[in-house]
Short mmCIF file of C-alpha atoms in Angstrom, two decimals:
data_model
loop_
_atom_site.label_atom_id
_atom_site.label_comp_id
_atom_site.label_asym_id
_atom_site.label_seq_id
_atom_site.Cartn_x
_atom_site.Cartn_y
_atom_site.Cartn_z
CA GLN A 1 191.01 97.34 24.52
CA TYR A 2 191.78 98.97 27.89
CA SER A 3 193.45 95.94 29.43
CA LYS A 4 196.94 97.01 28.42
CA ALA A 5 196.52 100.52 29.88
CA ALA A 6 194.88 99.18 33.01
CA ASN A 7 197.74 96.85 33.65
CA ASN A 8 200.42 99.43 33.17
CA SER A 9 202.74 98.74 36.09
CA LYS A 10 203.89 102.36 36.37
CA GLU A 11 200.34 103.64 36.71
CA LEU A 12 199.54 100.94 39.27
CA GLU A 13 202.53 101.94 41.38
CA ASP A 14 201.58 105.60 41.21
CA CYS A 15 198.03 104.76 42.23
CA GLU A 16 199.13 102.61 45.16
CA GLN A 17 201.54 105.30 46.33
CA ALA A 18 198.80 107.95 46.12
CA ASN A 19 196.45 105.73 48.12
CA LYS A 20 199.15 105.12 50.70
CA LEU A 21 200.11 108.78 51.07
CA GLY A 22 196.49 109.94 51.10
CA ALA A 23 195.24 107.34 53.58
CA VAL A 24 193.96 108.49 56.97
CA ASN A 25 195.59 106.88 59.97
CA SER A 26 192.56 106.06 62.12
CA THR A 27 194.51 104.46 64.94
CA LEU A 28 193.42 105.70 68.37
CA SER A 29 194.96 105.00 71.74
CA ASN A 30 192.71 103.71 74.51
CA GLN A 31 193.48 106.93 76.36
CA SER A 32 192.12 109.00 73.45
CA LYS A 33 188.98 106.86 73.21
CA GLU A 34 188.32 107.32 76.92
CA ALA A 35 188.91 111.05 76.57
CA PHE A 36 186.37 111.33 73.74
CA ILE A 37 183.75 109.58 75.83
CA ASP A 38 184.53 111.91 78.73
CA TRP A 39 184.32 114.98 76.46
CA ALA A 40 180.99 113.89 75.02
CA ARG A 41 179.64 113.28 78.53
CA TYR A 42 180.84 116.75 79.57
CA ASP A 43 179.34 118.47 76.51
CA ASP A 44 176.02 116.71 77.01
CA SER A 45 175.88 117.79 80.64
CA GLN A 46 176.65 121.47 80.20
CA ASP A 47 173.10 122.75 79.98
CA HIS A 48 171.41 119.99 81.95
CA PHE A 49 170.43 120.18 85.60
CA CYS A 50 169.51 116.47 85.70
CA GLU A 51 171.04 113.14 84.89
CA LEU A 52 169.15 112.09 81.76
CA ASP A 53 168.50 108.38 81.42
CA ASP A 54 169.83 106.70 78.28
CA GLU A 55 166.73 105.73 76.29
CA ARG A 56 168.76 103.11 74.40
CA SER A 57 169.82 101.32 77.58
CA PRO A 58 168.49 97.74 77.86
CA ASP A 59 167.60 98.58 81.49
CA ALA A 60 165.33 101.48 80.49
CA GLN A 61 161.62 101.02 79.88
CA TYR A 62 158.77 103.20 78.68
CA VAL A 63 155.95 103.73 81.17
CA ASP A 64 152.38 104.92 80.58
CA LEU A 65 151.89 107.60 83.23
CA LEU A 66 148.09 107.34 82.99
CA LEU A 67 148.31 103.71 84.15
CA ASN A 68 150.65 104.62 87.02
CA PRO A 69 149.15 107.53 89.00
CA GLU A 70 151.22 109.12 91.75
CA ARG A 71 149.77 107.90 95.05
CA TYR A 72 150.54 106.16 98.34
CA THR A 73 152.47 102.91 97.88
CA GLY A 74 153.47 101.99 101.45
CA TYR A 75 157.05 103.17 100.86
CA LYS A 76 158.00 104.87 104.13
CA GLY A 77 160.18 104.58 107.23
CA PRO A 78 163.99 104.45 107.40
CA SER A 79 164.52 103.72 103.68
CA ALA A 80 162.49 106.73 102.50
CA TRP A 81 164.00 108.87 105.26
CA ARG A 82 167.56 108.09 104.06
CA VAL A 83 166.75 109.27 100.54
CA TRP A 84 165.32 112.62 101.65
CA ASN A 85 168.02 113.08 104.29
CA SER A 86 170.70 112.58 101.61
CA ILE A 87 168.98 115.14 99.40
CA TYR A 88 168.78 117.77 102.15
CA GLU A 89 172.12 117.08 103.85
CA GLU A 90 174.26 116.80 100.71
CA ASN A 91 172.66 119.45 98.56
CA CYS A 92 170.58 122.07 100.34
CA PHE A 93 173.12 124.61 101.60
CA LYS A 94 172.00 124.07 105.22
CA PRO A 95 169.33 126.71 105.96
CA ARG A 96 169.15 127.02 109.75
CA SER A 97 165.68 128.26 110.64
CA VAL A 98 163.90 125.16 109.42
CA TYR A 99 162.77 122.27 111.60
CA ARG A 100 163.53 118.83 110.22
CA PRO A 101 162.88 115.38 111.72
CA LEU A 102 165.80 113.50 113.20
CA ASN A 103 166.84 110.03 112.05
CA PRO A 104 164.07 107.60 113.09
CA LEU A 105 166.73 104.91 113.53
CA ALA A 106 168.89 106.92 115.89
CA PRO A 107 168.55 106.52 119.67
CA SER A 108 166.36 109.21 121.23
CA ARG A 109 168.18 112.39 122.22
CA VAL A 110 167.32 114.61 125.10
CA SER A 111 166.72 118.13 123.83
CA THR A 112 164.21 120.92 124.13
CA LEU A 113 163.18 120.32 120.52
CA GLY A 114 162.46 116.61 120.96
CA SER A 115 162.40 114.91 117.58
CA VAL A 116 163.43 117.89 115.47
CA TYR A 117 166.45 120.11 114.93
CA LEU A 118 166.74 123.70 113.84
CA PHE A 119 168.37 125.60 110.98
CA SER A 120 168.62 129.33 110.21
CA TRP A 121 168.87 131.36 106.99
CA THR A 122 171.70 133.49 108.37
CA GLY A 123 174.49 134.03 105.85
CA LEU A 124 172.72 132.33 102.92
CA CYS A 125 172.50 134.25 99.66
CA LEU A 126 169.29 134.49 97.63
CA GLU A 127 170.26 131.69 95.23
CA LYS A 128 170.88 129.19 98.03
CA ARG A 129 167.62 130.10 99.74
CA VAL A 130 165.83 129.61 96.42
CA PHE A 131 167.45 126.20 95.98
CA TYR A 132 166.28 125.02 99.40
CA LYS A 133 162.75 126.32 98.81
CA LEU A 134 162.57 124.43 95.50
CA ILE A 135 163.61 121.12 97.07
CA SER A 136 161.21 121.68 99.97
CA GLY A 137 158.44 122.43 97.46
CA LEU A 138 159.27 119.26 95.53
CA HIS A 139 159.12 117.26 98.77
CA ALA A 140 155.78 118.86 99.67
CA SER A 141 154.36 118.05 96.24
CA ILE A 142 155.24 114.36 96.58
CA ASN A 143 153.86 114.23 100.14
CA LEU A 144 150.63 115.95 99.10
CA HIS A 145 149.98 113.41 96.37
CA LEU A 146 150.35 110.45 98.69
CA CYS A 147 148.00 112.17 101.19
CA ALA A 148 145.45 113.01 98.48
CA ASN A 149 145.45 109.52 96.94
CA TYR A 150 145.93 107.29 99.98
CA LEU A 151 145.05 103.59 100.30
CA LEU A 152 142.11 103.87 102.70
CA GLU A 153 141.11 100.21 102.69
CA GLU A 154 141.54 97.05 100.67
CA THR A 155 138.67 94.57 100.89
CA TRP A 156 138.19 91.54 98.64
CA GLY A 157 141.06 92.70 96.48
CA LYS A 158 139.33 95.98 95.70
CA PRO A 159 141.41 98.89 97.02
CA ARG A 160 139.70 102.17 97.87
CA TRP A 161 141.78 105.31 97.38
CA GLY A 162 141.06 108.79 98.67
CA PRO A 163 142.21 111.76 100.79
CA ASN A 164 143.78 110.96 104.16
CA VAL A 165 143.25 114.06 106.31
CA LYS A 166 145.10 112.57 109.28
CA GLU A 167 148.22 111.98 107.20
CA PHE A 168 147.96 115.47 105.71
CA THR A 169 147.68 116.97 109.21
CA HIS A 170 150.71 114.99 110.37
CA ARG A 171 152.83 116.44 107.56
CA PHE A 172 151.49 120.01 107.24
CA ASP A 173 149.63 121.07 110.40
CA PRO A 174 151.35 124.08 112.10
CA ILE A 175 151.23 122.48 115.56
CA GLU A 176 152.31 118.96 114.60
CA THR A 177 155.17 120.30 112.45
CA LYS A 178 156.18 123.07 114.89
CA GLY A 179 155.20 125.75 112.41
CA GLU A 180 157.03 124.18 109.47
CA GLY A 181 153.95 122.81 107.61
CA PRO A 182 152.68 126.16 106.27
CA ARG A 183 156.20 127.01 105.13
CA ARG A 184 156.31 123.73 103.18
CA LEU A 185 153.06 124.67 101.43
CA LYS A 186 154.45 128.14 100.61
CA ASN A 187 157.50 126.46 99.12
CA LEU A 188 155.21 124.28 97.00
CA TYR A 189 153.57 127.42 95.60
CA PHE A 190 157.03 128.90 95.01
CA LEU A 191 157.94 125.77 93.01
CA TYR A 192 154.72 126.23 91.03
CA LEU A 193 155.68 129.84 90.20
CA ILE A 194 159.16 128.77 89.05
CA GLU A 195 157.79 126.11 86.69
CA LEU A 196 155.06 128.52 85.49
CA ARG A 197 157.77 131.05 84.68
CA ALA A 198 159.73 128.40 82.76
CA LEU A 199 156.67 127.55 80.65
CA SER A 200 156.21 131.20 79.70
CA LYS A 201 159.92 131.54 78.88
CA VAL A 202 160.12 128.45 76.67
CA ALA A 203 157.07 129.40 74.56
CA PRO A 204 159.17 130.83 71.65
CA TYR A 205 160.93 127.45 71.31
CA PHE A 206 157.62 125.68 70.58
CA GLU A 207 155.91 128.52 68.69
CA ARG A 208 158.27 128.03 65.72
CA SER A 209 156.75 126.18 62.77
CA VAL A 210 159.78 123.89 62.60
CA VAL A 211 158.94 122.30 65.98
CA ASP A 212 156.49 119.37 65.99
CA LEU A 213 155.38 117.11 68.84
CA TYR A 214 155.88 114.05 66.67
CA THR A 215 153.92 110.86 67.42
CA GLY A 216 153.33 109.61 63.89
CA ASN A 217 149.71 110.76 63.84
CA GLY A 218 149.56 114.12 62.05
CA HIS A 219 146.14 115.08 63.45
CA GLU A 220 147.17 114.28 67.05
CA ASP A 221 150.46 116.11 66.59
CA ALA A 222 148.70 119.30 65.48
CA GLU A 223 146.14 119.02 68.29
CA SER A 224 148.83 118.45 70.93
CA LYS A 225 150.83 121.46 69.77
CA ALA A 226 147.69 123.64 69.73
CA LEU A 227 146.89 122.60 73.31
CA LEU A 228 150.46 123.31 74.41
CA LEU A 229 150.39 126.77 72.81
CA ASP A 230 147.11 127.42 74.65
CA ILE A 231 148.90 126.67 77.93
CA PHE A 232 151.68 129.10 76.99
CA ARG A 233 149.13 131.84 76.25
CA ASP A 234 147.55 131.26 79.67
CA THR A 235 150.92 131.45 81.45
CA LYS A 236 151.72 134.76 79.75
CA SER A 237 148.42 136.23 80.95
CA PHE A 238 149.47 135.61 84.56
CA HIS A 239 151.41 138.67 85.71
CA MET A 240 152.84 137.51 89.05
CA HIS A 241 155.76 135.57 87.62
CA PHE A 242 158.97 134.83 89.51
CA ASP A 243 161.73 137.20 88.35
CA GLU A 244 164.83 135.07 87.87
CA LYS A 245 166.94 138.08 86.80
CA SER A 246 167.86 138.73 90.43
CA MET A 247 169.63 135.37 90.57
CA PHE A 248 173.35 135.06 89.79
CA ALA A 249 173.47 138.82 89.33
CA GLY A 250 176.72 139.40 91.26
CA ASP A 251 180.23 139.64 89.82
CA LYS A 252 180.65 137.40 86.76
CA LYS A 253 183.21 135.04 88.26
CA GLY A 254 181.27 134.50 91.50
CA ALA A 255 177.95 134.20 89.67
CA LYS A 256 179.34 131.59 87.25
CA SER A 257 180.82 129.57 90.12
CA LEU A 258 177.56 129.70 92.09
CA LYS A 259 175.49 128.71 89.05
CA GLU A 260 177.73 125.70 88.46
CA GLU A 261 177.44 124.72 92.12
CA PHE A 262 173.68 125.07 91.80
CA ARG A 263 173.64 122.80 88.74
CA LEU A 264 175.90 120.13 90.26
CA HIS A 265 173.82 119.99 93.45
CA PHE A 266 170.69 119.46 91.42
CA LYS A 267 172.30 116.77 89.26
CA ASN A 268 173.30 114.99 92.45
CA ILE A 269 169.68 115.06 93.63
CA SER A 270 168.56 113.44 90.38
CA ARG A 271 171.14 110.67 91.01
CA ILE A 272 169.90 110.18 94.57
CA MET A 273 166.38 109.64 93.21
CA ASP A 274 167.74 106.52 91.52
CA CYS A 275 168.23 105.05 95.01
CA VAL A 276 164.50 105.06 95.84
CA GLY A 277 163.52 101.46 96.54
CA CYS A 278 159.89 101.66 95.35
CA ASP A 279 159.54 101.61 91.54
CA LYS A 280 156.48 103.87 91.33
CA CYS A 281 157.93 106.31 93.88
CA ARG A 282 161.16 106.41 91.89
CA LEU A 283 159.19 107.00 88.68
CA TRP A 284 157.35 110.06 90.01
CA GLY A 285 160.27 111.31 92.08
CA LYS A 286 162.51 111.28 89.01
CA LEU A 287 159.81 112.79 86.80
CA GLN A 288 159.17 115.72 89.16
CA THR A 289 162.92 116.21 89.69
CA GLN A 290 163.61 116.18 85.96
CA GLY A 291 160.69 118.53 85.36
CA LEU A 292 162.21 121.03 87.80
CA GLY A 293 165.66 120.52 86.29
CA THR A 294 164.23 121.28 82.84
CA ALA A 295 162.57 124.41 84.22
CA LEU A 296 165.92 125.62 85.60
CA LYS A 297 167.62 124.84 82.29
CA ILE A 298 165.02 127.03 80.53
CA LEU A 299 165.33 129.92 83.00
CA PHE A 300 169.11 130.00 82.57
CA SER A 301 168.91 129.84 78.74
CA GLU A 302 166.86 132.98 78.02
CA LYS A 303 169.30 134.44 75.48
CA GLU A 304 169.69 131.15 73.64
CA ILE A 305 165.89 130.76 73.37
CA GLN A 306 165.45 134.35 72.13
CA ASN A 307 168.06 133.81 69.39
CA LEU A 308 166.60 130.56 68.02
CA PRO A 309 166.19 130.49 64.21
CA GLU A 310 162.57 130.40 63.04
CA ASN A 311 162.82 127.86 60.23
CA SER A 312 165.85 125.72 61.00
CA PRO A 313 166.87 123.25 63.72
CA SER A 314 167.71 124.64 67.15
CA LYS A 315 171.26 125.63 67.93
CA GLY A 316 172.35 126.53 71.44
CA PHE A 317 169.15 125.28 73.06
CA GLN A 318 167.35 121.98 72.66
CA LEU A 319 164.79 120.00 74.66
CA THR A 320 164.61 116.23 74.43
CA ARG A 321 161.26 114.45 74.25
CA GLN A 322 161.93 113.20 77.79
CA GLU A 323 162.48 116.74 79.10
CA ILE A 324 159.27 118.01 77.49
CA VAL A 325 157.21 115.19 79.03
CA ALA A 326 158.82 115.76 82.44
CA LEU A 327 158.31 119.55 82.35
CA VAL A 328 154.60 119.38 81.48
CA ASN A 329 153.80 116.53 83.89
CA ALA A 330 155.78 118.03 86.77
CA PHE A 331 153.89 121.31 86.31
CA GLY A 332 150.67 119.28 86.33
CA ARG A 333 151.68 117.70 89.62
#
């Protein structure tokens, strides 16, 4: 009985015209598409101090950290030197009272310092000194782990791992390092204080009931969160925290510019870590670097963390699963 009405040509024309006039033109130029990708990349990078790997990439793989302990792998010499030299030379604001080894590939130079050259702190602001100390502490942490878990011997296919005091002395002894070794260890402790401070600052983010450490096992999730909250309580009981309020405290324009420079330098370091030739060294180098980057992200997001809603998803501050794993494991290192 509706066929006549449904086939009314006037109504059909009106309907088609309405559809035509109301249709959305979804055509996009290639230039616009490229711009959107660029905008998204920019937005994603604004509060990050590290290059975050794409978990959906076919080249990415999940790794069980318990099956891959950080220890000596034999990765050393010119290749390893190039990585660390790039990190210091490109990103560390050139402190000038610090001895650093010269290129092992370069021909020997005649100088009173032999195989080292000298920097000094003159003219460097607090923030740049802090940045250098953090990278030095990161370097010391990695070196300490290879000294503490060194391949001592390998007989009948059964490797024996343990502390290598000679290697430790070579890297940290005051005489062998021309006084630089103790400073490296102080910088390691400074790094520890920075990451400890970040853990205490990020506590409110995890204390909210809306945040779960989801694994699919409800009992394990609750236990993991309880253990994490225990760590936060311990960090708050420690009173000698680093006070980050003194950083970027100058005029707003200069402070903003310096903070951005700080962030870009650190992102560049995370990219350089991708150049490490040894897989396990790259794994732990990137993990410790990302852990420090996450700590810096937390320290510079205090207001956003304080203003987080209690019972709704985070706005203004968010940590990815990858960042949480990196932060906790880097602090453990």
